[in-house]
GROMACS .gro file of C-alpha atoms in nm:
model
  215
    1GLU     CA    1   9.002   6.141   7.777
    2GLN     CA    2   9.371   6.050   7.788
    3THR     CA    3   9.400   6.123   8.160
    4GLN     CA    4   9.096   5.905   8.243
    5ILE     CA    5   9.036   6.124   8.550
    6ALA     CA    6   8.662   6.146   8.488
    7MET     CA    7   8.632   5.770   8.445
    8GLN     CA    8   8.822   5.705   8.768
    9TYR     CA    9   8.574   5.923   8.961
   10ASN     CA   10   8.266   5.783   8.777
   11VAL     CA   11   8.197   6.119   8.614
   12ARG     CA   12   8.027   6.114   8.276
   13LYS     CA   13   8.165   6.321   7.991
   14ASN     CA   14   7.853   6.537   7.968
   15GLU     CA   15   7.898   6.630   8.337
   16LEU     CA   16   8.249   6.769   8.297
   17GLY     CA   17   8.104   7.100   8.179
   18TYR     CA   18   7.932   7.147   8.516
   19TYR     CA   19   8.260   7.095   8.703
   20THR     CA   20   8.432   7.345   8.474
   21LEU     CA   21   8.149   7.595   8.521
   22PHE     CA   22   8.170   7.551   8.898
   23ALA     CA   23   8.549   7.613   8.895
   24CYS     CA   24   8.502   7.931   8.690
   25TYR     CA   25   8.217   8.044   8.915
   26MET     CA   26   8.433   8.011   9.226
   27ILE     CA   27   8.682   8.272   9.102
   28PRO     CA   28   8.454   8.580   9.127
   29TRP     CA   29   8.270   8.434   9.428
   30THR     CA   30   8.597   8.391   9.620
   31SER     CA   31   8.697   8.748   9.533
   32VAL     CA   32   8.369   8.884   9.673
   33VAL     CA   33   8.399   8.677   9.991
   34ASP     CA   34   8.760   8.792  10.038
   35VAL     CA   35   8.642   9.154  10.032
   36PHE     CA   36   8.407   9.093  10.325
   37ILE     CA   37   8.661   8.884  10.517
   38LEU     CA   38   8.940   9.141  10.482
   39ASN     CA   39   8.703   9.423  10.573
   40THR     CA   40   8.596   9.231  10.884
   41GLN     CA   41   8.956   9.165  10.986
   42GLU     CA   42   9.038   9.531  10.939
   43LEU     CA   43   8.753   9.633  11.169
   44ILE     CA   44   8.813   9.368  11.436
   45HIS     CA   45   9.192   9.368  11.454
   46GLY     CA   46   9.254   9.726  11.345
   47TRP     CA   47   9.469   9.620  11.052
   48ARG     CA   48   9.512   9.900  10.799
   49LEU     CA   49   9.460   9.670  10.501
   50TYR     CA   50   9.304   9.929  10.272
   51ASP     CA   51   9.579  10.180  10.337
   52TYR     CA   52   9.841   9.907  10.286
   53MET     CA   53   9.691   9.802   9.952
   54ALA     CA   54   9.661  10.165   9.843
   55TYR     CA   55  10.029  10.212   9.929
   56GLN     CA   56  10.122   9.895   9.739
   57ARG     CA   57   9.933  10.021   9.436
   58PHE     CA   58  10.120  10.349   9.459
   59ARG     CA   59  10.454  10.163   9.481
   60PHE     CA   60  10.371   9.956   9.174
   61THR     CA   61  10.257  10.261   8.979
   62THR     CA   62  10.574  10.455   9.061
   63ARG     CA   63  10.817  10.162   9.020
   64GLU     CA   64  11.148  10.217   8.845
   65TYR     CA   65  11.158   9.902   8.635
   66ARG     CA   66  10.896   9.763   8.402
   67TRP     CA   67  10.923   9.416   8.558
   68VAL     CA   68  10.901   9.485   8.929
   69LEU     CA   69  11.123   9.190   9.026
   70SER     CA   70  11.412   9.354   8.839
   71SER     CA   71  11.448   9.588   9.134
   72ASP     CA   72  11.698   9.493   9.404
   73THR     CA   73  11.548   9.723   9.669
   74PHE     CA   74  11.368   9.524   9.938
   75ASP     CA   75  11.186   9.631  10.251
   76GLU     CA   76  11.418   9.498  10.521
   77SER     CA   77  11.158   9.557  10.792
   78ILE     CA   78  10.970   9.254  10.656
   79SER     CA   79  11.088   8.897  10.714
   80GLU     CA   80  11.321   8.775  10.444
   81GLY     CA   81  11.080   8.510  10.316
   82MET     CA   82  10.812   8.774  10.247
   83GLN     CA   83  11.028   9.045  10.091
   84THR     CA   84  10.985   8.922   9.734
   85MET     CA   85  10.608   8.901   9.775
   86ASP     CA   86  10.605   9.252   9.917
   87LEU     CA   87  10.815   9.369   9.623
   88LEU     CA   88  10.550   9.239   9.384
   89CYS     CA   89  10.301   9.472   9.560
   90PHE     CA   90  10.013   9.225   9.503
   91SER     CA   91  10.000   9.372   9.154
   92SER     CA   92   9.889   9.224   8.823
   93GLN     CA   93  10.242   9.086   8.781
   94TYR     CA   94  10.203   8.897   9.108
   95TYR     CA   95   9.877   8.736   8.995
   96PHE     CA   96  10.029   8.670   8.653
   97ILE     CA   97  10.310   8.469   8.815
   98ILE     CA   98  10.062   8.283   9.036
   99SER     CA   99   9.847   8.196   8.732
  100VAL     CA  100  10.144   8.071   8.530
  101PHE     CA  101  10.267   7.850   8.814
  102ALA     CA  102   9.917   7.715   8.880
  103PHE     CA  103   9.867   7.633   8.511
  104ALA     CA  104  10.210   7.468   8.498
  105MET     CA  105  10.132   7.248   8.800
  106LEU     CA  106   9.796   7.150   8.650
  107THR     CA  107   9.960   7.062   8.318
  108ASN     CA  108  10.229   6.856   8.492
  109MET     CA  109   9.963   6.671   8.688
  110PHE     CA  110   9.778   6.583   8.366
  111ALA     CA  111  10.104   6.469   8.204
  112ILE     CA  112  10.201   6.246   8.498
  113THR     CA  113   9.849   6.100   8.504
  114VAL     CA  114   9.870   6.012   8.133
  115PHE     CA  115  10.213   5.853   8.183
  116LEU     CA  116  10.082   5.635   8.465
  117ARG     CA  117   9.763   5.532   8.284
  118TYR     CA  118   9.946   5.424   7.969
  119GLU     CA  119  10.262   5.301   8.148
  120TYR     CA  120  10.476   5.530   7.935
  121ASN     CA  121  10.844   5.561   8.031
  122PHE     CA  122  10.948   5.895   7.888
  123LEU     CA  123  11.307   5.843   8.000
  124GLY     CA  124  11.329   5.534   7.778
  125ASP     CA  125  11.184   5.707   7.472
  126PRO     CA  126  11.460   5.762   7.212
  127ALA     CA  127  11.269   6.065   7.079
  128MET     CA  128  11.270   6.233   7.421
  129PRO     CA  129  11.568   6.468   7.356
  130ILE     CA  130  11.412   6.582   7.028
  131ILE     CA  131  11.076   6.646   7.197
  132VAL     CA  132  11.239   6.845   7.480
  133LEU     CA  133  11.442   7.053   7.233
  134ALA     CA  134  11.133   7.120   7.020
  135ILE     CA  135  10.935   7.229   7.326
  136PHE     CA  136  11.210   7.471   7.433
  137LEU     CA  137  11.226   7.618   7.083
  138ILE     CA  138  10.848   7.659   7.064
  139CYS     CA  139  10.840   7.824   7.408
  140GLU     CA  140  11.120   8.062   7.310
  141VAL     CA  141  10.941   8.160   6.988
  142ILE     CA  142  10.617   8.218   7.179
  143ARG     CA  143  10.807   8.427   7.437
  144LEU     CA  144  10.958   8.648   7.169
  145ILE     CA  145  10.621   8.696   7.000
  146LEU     CA  146  10.448   8.785   7.327
  147CYS     CA  147  10.727   9.027   7.424
  148ARG     CA  148  10.692   9.195   7.086
  149ILE     CA  149  10.315   9.224   7.133
  150ALA     CA  150  10.363   9.360   7.486
  151ASN     CA  151  10.582   9.641   7.348
  152VAL     CA  152  10.317   9.758   7.100
  153THR     CA  153  10.210  10.115   7.172
  154VAL     CA  154   9.877  10.274   7.081
  155PRO     CA  155   9.910  10.653   7.119
  156TYR     CA  156   9.540  10.708   7.042
  157PHE     CA  157   9.440  10.518   7.357
  158ASN     CA  158   9.745  10.642   7.552
  159TRP     CA  159   9.869  10.281   7.565
  160HIS     CA  160  10.247  10.260   7.606
  161GLY     CA  161  10.278   9.886   7.624
  162LEU     CA  162  10.198   9.619   7.879
  163TRP     CA  163  10.312   9.712   8.233
  164ALA     CA  164  10.493  10.019   8.109
  165PRO     CA  165  10.587  10.243   8.405
  166LYS     CA  166  10.391  10.566   8.412
  167GLN     CA  167  10.571  10.898   8.392
  168LEU     CA  168  10.488  11.102   8.700
  169GLU     CA  169  10.397  11.466   8.664
  170GLY     CA  170  10.553  11.687   8.927
  171THR     CA  171  10.788  11.581   9.203
  172MET     CA  172  10.782  11.258   9.400
  173ASP     CA  173  10.685  11.453   9.712
  174ASP     CA  174  10.371  11.578   9.537
  175ALA     CA  175  10.273  11.224   9.438
  176ILE     CA  176  10.332  11.092   9.789
  177ALA     CA  177  10.132  11.377   9.941
  178ALA     CA  178   9.842  11.303   9.706
  179LYS     CA  179   9.844  10.938   9.802
  180LEU     CA  180   9.867  11.005  10.172
  181ALA     CA  181   9.560  11.226  10.145
  182ILE     CA  182   9.342  10.912  10.142
  183GLY     CA  183   9.366  10.905  10.522
  184GLU     CA  184   9.274  11.268  10.579
  185GLY     CA  185   8.913  11.184  10.658
  186ARG     CA  186   9.022  10.960  10.946
  187GLN     CA  187   9.217  11.221  11.138
  188ALA     CA  188   8.939  11.264  11.394
  189ASP     CA  189   8.918  10.887  11.449
  190LEU     CA  190   9.295  10.861  11.478
  191GLU     CA  191   9.305  11.142  11.735
  192GLN     CA  192   9.032  10.969  11.936
  193GLU     CA  193   9.225  10.642  11.927
  194ARG     CA  194   9.541  10.824  12.042
  195LEU     CA  195   9.358  10.977  12.339
  196GLU     CA  196   9.207  10.643  12.437
  197LEU     CA  197   9.543  10.471  12.417
  198GLN     CA  198   9.701  10.746  12.626
  199ALA     CA  199   9.428  10.701  12.889
  200LEU     CA  200   9.477  10.325  12.897
  201ASN     CA  201   9.849  10.367  12.959
  202SER     CA  202   9.804  10.610  13.247
  203ASP     CA  203   9.847  10.492  13.607
  204ARG     CA  204   9.535  10.676  13.717
  205PHE     CA  205   9.319  10.475  13.481
  206ARG     CA  206   9.477  10.148  13.594
  207HIS     CA  207   9.418  10.222  13.961
  208ARG     CA  208   9.057  10.323  13.902
  209PHE     CA  209   9.001  10.010  13.694
  210LEU     CA  210   9.142   9.788  13.973
  211ASP     CA  211   8.936   9.964  14.240
  212ARG     CA  212   8.610   9.921  14.051
  213ASN     CA  213   8.671   9.564  13.933
  214ARG     CA  214   8.836   9.420  14.243
  215PRO     CA  215   8.646   9.107  14.364
   0.00000   0.00000   0.00000
C-alpha cells in the first residue's frame, strides 16, 4: 500500500495474490525447464554438464572450510571473473548468496519507491543516524542468533550444523576414484568418439571426402 505500485499499474488489491502465486509458480517451473535445456545443450554441443556438476558437488562436499569462500584456492584455468563463481561450486551457499542479494535489491526498490511517492528526503531527516545505527544493531543481533542456530548439532539425526564439512572416510584418492566411477558406463561411447575423431583427422579420410564431394 505504501509503495502504490499496484495502483500505478491499475491492479486491484484482491489481484495481488494472483501475481504472487504466479511468481512462486515460476520457480519450480523454471527449474524443470532448465533441466531439459541443459540436457539438450549437453547432447547437441557435447558439453559434459552432468559430469561437471557432479564434480562441483564433490568439491563442495570435500571442501576444507565451512564457508567455501574462505578458501583462497582458485582454478586458474578459468577466467578471473568466473573464478569466484566456480569456487562456490553452484552449491547451496551460492544460491543462498543469490537469494540474499535478490531480496536486498527488491527491498531497496520498495524503499526508493516509497521515498519518491511521499517525497521523503531521508538525508534531511534528523533521526536518520539513529535509524541507521538501530538497523545495524538489529542486523548484528540477528546475525549472531542465526550463527548460533546454525552451529546447533543433533547427533540423533547425524546433524553437525548447517554447512558443516563432512569427514571423509578413507583416503582422498578413494573418494576421487568413487566419484570418477560415474563415467565408467560411458567408456564404450568415449572410445567410439576417440576413433571417429582420429578418423576425421587422418589425411586419408580428408582425401576421400574431397573426392566424393567435389562438384
